[in-house]
């Protein structure tokens, strides 16, 4: 047994609580030793990480890879290639597909596709719609249950409409069922009745529908800001009553009231609630949004509150949502932005954007390890299998060069549309190796893994963890 | 000008912050002097209050006098006679009438009736249903706007259904309109979708509908406990956003989560929100509820939390709801309690019940003055015209004998059904005089005022206060 | 009994929680009626308060009238005349006399003098020095026990040195003894070891002793800022342990840490602790202090914190300390300010300064009533005998003209030195009548009462209240 | 370079945030690899840790090894042998020696002795007494500065008296000087004036001096409970003002007020303050104290508060003080316990006592790693050199058998007196190997290291960390 597969040599290893110089030995997909490489046996492969930072494989917890049903927008191969290029070793895919994975059969069908096409490891949300299916989805390996407590105000986004759970009785029964599985329940909160009334009254009914009008409505919290907070308010109460662990999605596009509600529930009441902050919204400016044109979820209402939420314990996971559409779908938004679907790109851009913030001193690389690796791995119940560089953990590494500069541009993107919401922004700090279970899947922007290499990681209910 | 109408002699005068011995002189409906009666001119009438406690006239802020439309249950004369017998000098009437006072015309029609029939002074809520009518209702003298953010789960209570505002867009527009008037917006919160699903699933669909089943469902918070809290959660957020002063009804039949939400909003966030505690629920026991039979809102989920809310500043006003029905309407509840309307009696019993608590040491008579007189007078914007014994205030007094004992029983009740939810309970402490604007309207349980004596008190928007 | 002594007619009566128009009838030193004067019998005297504000008699809780022993600085007649001129109806005198009222004999001797010379009513602190004398002082009518937990850093102020209680064992025994009496224990906190070391090291030892150096040392909290907070820190703990009600003196010349300590003790720990804010320090500027020359306690370290302490509940009583010295004693301070005694004037200036702030909108007249009348009367246990305009209360009134302007200047002062720390400041709002137990003791700045009119008010331990 | 010195094989490695199975390779005193031993080169020595728990070397932060000056009580060899037997790899020695290490010369003299006699690694406090020596002590390697803000009430403990800093001016100057070094300032707080007065008044002056009387005085907080809290109150304020990091000693023998003060300072005010909890006091019972006879610091006033302080973040380091004396010194305490010095044993017993609590479920082994290794290493500025099992850290390990039982008894103790305060107590969980920089210094209770093996670890000011 004393030959090994991979040595990562010369790097600085990062954990959530510090960093140190050491080399890493990998065998049979797992980390088998950490220390001075001189002591290790020879390896099949060596990665020279001299001058680089070696992070536990980073997660992207909010991917819409659009398969099955909408592969014109994205698919598991294009999406996970973008992720790999962006330094991501593990993706969690959302549920607004056609058909949506709300039944055992549809979940398994989707899993079959993903297994054949993914280039990095992945987990799948089960779609929370039918209380009696929740247990089956958990048994089939769902990593969590996603609920759309929303509906598009003009119903132009039908595969979300189908998944919309607005009736609080139904929502509660889903919470009860998820509580029984021990999984977390991730919810996109909303209050479409309110948003609809406000936007129709002040915009749509009076013919103000252009991109710039939409931006104005967004700024007022009509699309969808305040509605999301009101939805959250009731949901927090029901989640607590049902005993489910609530995982709040889309913090970042919610007004400050949402942060306070979560803080109150977590810190003062001791409720088990987690929050996923779309931290990239704190970097999106109105100017950038207007430049790239039709879009929906855009900038943070209060970037300061967003950043503060890292300090205050409100935020548990950070991400830059990846929700791509075709150019053709988005283009009409210049004239009627109220009728285009929700979208932004992020799988490939998220980590470079964050590394830039690390260089700016906004957060530390250790924080990135916490929010994008250890913390989600703990919340989703797969730590220390993933989420850490330690003995017997999966050999997933994101190796970054903190000095490399790049300008984000559509031509470099692996997402199907070859566009980016971050067009033209310069980043400092780039992932240079993405290593999954000991295999280099990305080196210097080149994807080396084949579709199907990525492996499905079942949630804790299925794995018995 | 130096003759006077009334002297109240020999009593101890109570304010919210203390008490003292003094006599009171009244002229032209107002208090004109407080001091030693020897100094006053002779009066047409004298009330000997020796050994008695003289409180500023107590309010009942939650009356359903059922007129127009449901005078088989109650009317303004029977209702205000019950109130006068119970030591109440001022009543606020709710809006679930037929027709309901949601338009200027219907409000004025109702006001016309009330003016002819009331025996004590009164204010009227306008019904919040049409945003464009709110300003008119305020102009016509509404003392506040009442919103039913509820619907009966079986729709057997149609005049509530008509008033139900569940759409949050509409609710918000009502809040905007009320904010413009400066009045408070009083809301009965609920989440009927949730309550309906829970009760149908576990009770109605499986044929468990008897009174005892209902009590079980009530105890679980299905009817309507938890739904009310969830409704409150979203409402607090929208009220703050709209800048309206929210007045939360029915605290007392809401689980402890409601108190915490209100505390958080008031104390930590500084939101302008008030709470009316149905304190009588803290005295209602399951045994008493089962004895008197079909009923709906009954006991406090946590009497301790209810009492604590006086200390903690959560509660601003206390009351014992008065929502009578006919015996014929309630009787089927023995078999199907889910199909009977919401009801309890309280106008005549509330003050005696509270005086008994004062004798028990649970609260002080000064507290009763605060919660039932000064505080509501301030919140509804008519202080110091009412709510205090001071110079130039209306000469409204509730004079109580703290030692008088009585057993509450239907035969003594002025409410039309001649029943009481408190049948058989012994009280210690009784109102012995109810004096409104210098006139004795009740003495030793006898009603001396004629219908029409009671005067309408317009809200602050109309009076320009 | 139906003739009366005094009517105050036409004024607006102020209480801590509001104001109203009414007239007042007085007989035998007490208020016998409030109302419309037309109803009252004729009176021996009438005061026309038309256009004026009638406040319950205002207190000055921190007077050093210097008698016995230092009557070159002040005496009970000059001091109480200054107070009467300043709208004060009740004074509390401090204890650093020669001899000091630390024994029953010396307390009674001092009381004998005060009774013959005072022009307004007064209370006397007993000096806390000998635990076994505390009970006797309380029995003789001390209104509270004053402790000097301090010593002058150069011991140039011998009558304070004698009273200095720095040993915490002794301090604690005094607290135990005061707790037994039920009186409050008022403490001037300090830590002279610290202050001495800092000032000697950086100022006195290096020859920097002029007025301007002192101001610098004051600004750094060496004289005596931080030392006072450290003294308070231990004292709060011992007071709680001994079960005594601590009344913290000199808030205003203590750094912000003191406010936070008091807030923490009061609000979070529920300790019975009160604070007297020298609010005038928030108005004293460095420029004014330099202009009037040698002084000691001067400006507030953080005026904002001082004002905020009214909102936050930290402060219970406000005052402008009156601690006069002779010009000859203070003059050497230009050269050696570290060797002059603690001093400032305030008895006559305090209320005009505060009325000016009311006119500026910084506080309301109702607040002044609370902090200078009702609140101290409650804390010192003599409410509602004093501290309120209500039936049977002492007929003490401070009647103010909110529009009268005046420039404060030494020539107008009744204090012996005919100087004022507030020289040259313009005030808007002046007391125009000071009425004590129905007698006008000051009218338009003229003192009408004779020495000996002022009556001693024993504390609650002696009066059995 | 590919031969190694030691392999620890088969154990479970514990960190503060979790544990995992792995082997450890050591070379040149440091950890060079962690992983599967099959991959490592052969080692000179192997330790079979199968079934055992491998912790980073545990610290004892509160040792009184009594040298120089009092070697009849203990010396560096006997003390560190006790520590090694108790699973301790690193000791911090206190300063009440003769002479005391308060000057550079005396510090260096002490260091010379310790270097020749210690069997485990150690740090030395510098004695805080002369402000101008603090910088020199830091430069010579002091790991922190220890201040005795105390004095024995009967001065029978002269080497403490000499070190007593009660004058707050001096205390503050020491704080200023320590702040300049960046070291922490560890303080034994007290208020001997208070303690003296209370104990003399109620015990010593009335002839009640026996051991049982002392216990009674202790229970009342006279010896020294409440005095310590009062000392802390002022010290916290001055430490904050001076900008020094305060490290509070002796939590555990302080009443609950001390915990609240620290919580308030740390959590609410954000002050940099640390607390060392003598957790063993939470296990000491009055019965045990009476059994072992004369002693001084004994049981926790509130064991519940002590344990809660781990949850609440008040406590940063736990320890069981080691302060031995000769039997002859303590024996007179049966008759006069107020005249014996402060003492208890703990170096050898502390870890077994804590492992017993881990087995009881009171805390986790991970918590022990935090409070006795990682946390002190961070606070004293030598992390990650010590305090963690990670690459390039010192190879210090405490290897424990959680199932081994033992009865603590004097005969097994290495302390000079061969006694233990814990006589007769049964423990479950024993250290079986103590390994310092790769050398096994204790195995199964046998000490294998020679005096002089233990190495001095200079503090961060000297090491430039
Ligand atoms: Zn999404
Ligand atoms: Zn979403
Ligand atoms: Zn109602
Ligand atoms: Zn209602
Ligand atoms: Zn003073
Ligand atoms: Zn003073
Ligand atoms: Zn010690
Ligand atoms: Zn100590």
PDB file of N, CA, C and O and ligand atoms in Angstrom, chain B residues 62 64 94 146 188 250 321 323, ligand 3:
ATOM      1  N   UNK B  62     -63.278  46.434  22.605  1.00  0.00           N
ATOM      2  CA  UNK B  62     -63.505  45.333  21.652  1.00  0.00           C
ATOM      3  C   UNK B  62     -64.926  44.806  21.751  1.00  0.00           C
ATOM      4  O   UNK B  62     -65.175  43.688  22.192  1.00  0.00           O
ATOM      5  N   UNK B  64     -68.568  43.854  19.939  1.00  0.00           N
ATOM      6  CA  UNK B  64     -69.338  43.527  18.728  1.00  0.00           C
ATOM      7  C   UNK B  64     -70.802  43.693  19.092  1.00  0.00           C
ATOM      8  O   UNK B  64     -71.414  42.758  19.627  1.00  0.00           O
ATOM      9  N   UNK B  94     -66.859  47.090  16.758  1.00  0.00           N
ATOM     10  CA  UNK B  94     -66.190  46.459  15.635  1.00  0.00           C
ATOM     11  C   UNK B  94     -67.038  46.579  14.355  1.00  0.00           C
ATOM     12  O   UNK B  94     -68.083  47.213  14.374  1.00  0.00           O
ATOM     13  N   UNK B 146     -60.342  49.018  11.309  1.00  0.00           N
ATOM     14  CA  UNK B 146     -60.236  47.614  11.680  1.00  0.00           C
ATOM     15  C   UNK B 146     -60.118  46.765  10.434  1.00  0.00           C
ATOM     16  O   UNK B 146     -60.911  46.902   9.510  1.00  0.00           O
ATOM     17  N   UNK B 188     -57.041  41.949  13.107  1.00  0.00           N
ATOM     18  CA  UNK B 188     -57.244  40.572  13.539  1.00  0.00           C
ATOM     19  C   UNK B 188     -56.460  39.715  12.559  1.00  0.00           C
ATOM     20  O   UNK B 188     -56.859  39.543  11.417  1.00  0.00           O
ATOM     21  N   UNK B 250     -56.390  40.626  19.749  1.00  0.00           N
ATOM     22  CA  UNK B 250     -56.473  39.196  20.111  1.00  0.00           C
ATOM     23  C   UNK B 250     -55.218  38.607  20.716  1.00  0.00           C
ATOM     24  O   UNK B 250     -55.101  37.377  20.767  1.00  0.00           O
ATOM     25  N   UNK B 321     -62.985  40.457  25.287  1.00  0.00           N
ATOM     26  CA  UNK B 321     -63.811  40.588  24.080  1.00  0.00           C
ATOM     27  C   UNK B 321     -65.289  40.325  24.354  1.00  0.00           C
ATOM     28  O   UNK B 321     -65.652  39.394  25.082  1.00  0.00           O
ATOM     29  N   UNK B 323     -68.359  39.338  22.110  1.00  0.00           N
ATOM     30  CA  UNK B 323     -68.775  38.903  20.771  1.00  0.00           C
ATOM     31  C   UNK B 323     -69.907  37.907  20.907  1.00  0.00           C
ATOM     32  O   UNK B 323     -69.725  36.702  20.767  1.00  0.00           O
TER      33      UNK B 323
HETATM   34 ZN1  LIG E   3     -63.515  40.539  17.847  1.00  0.00          ZN
END
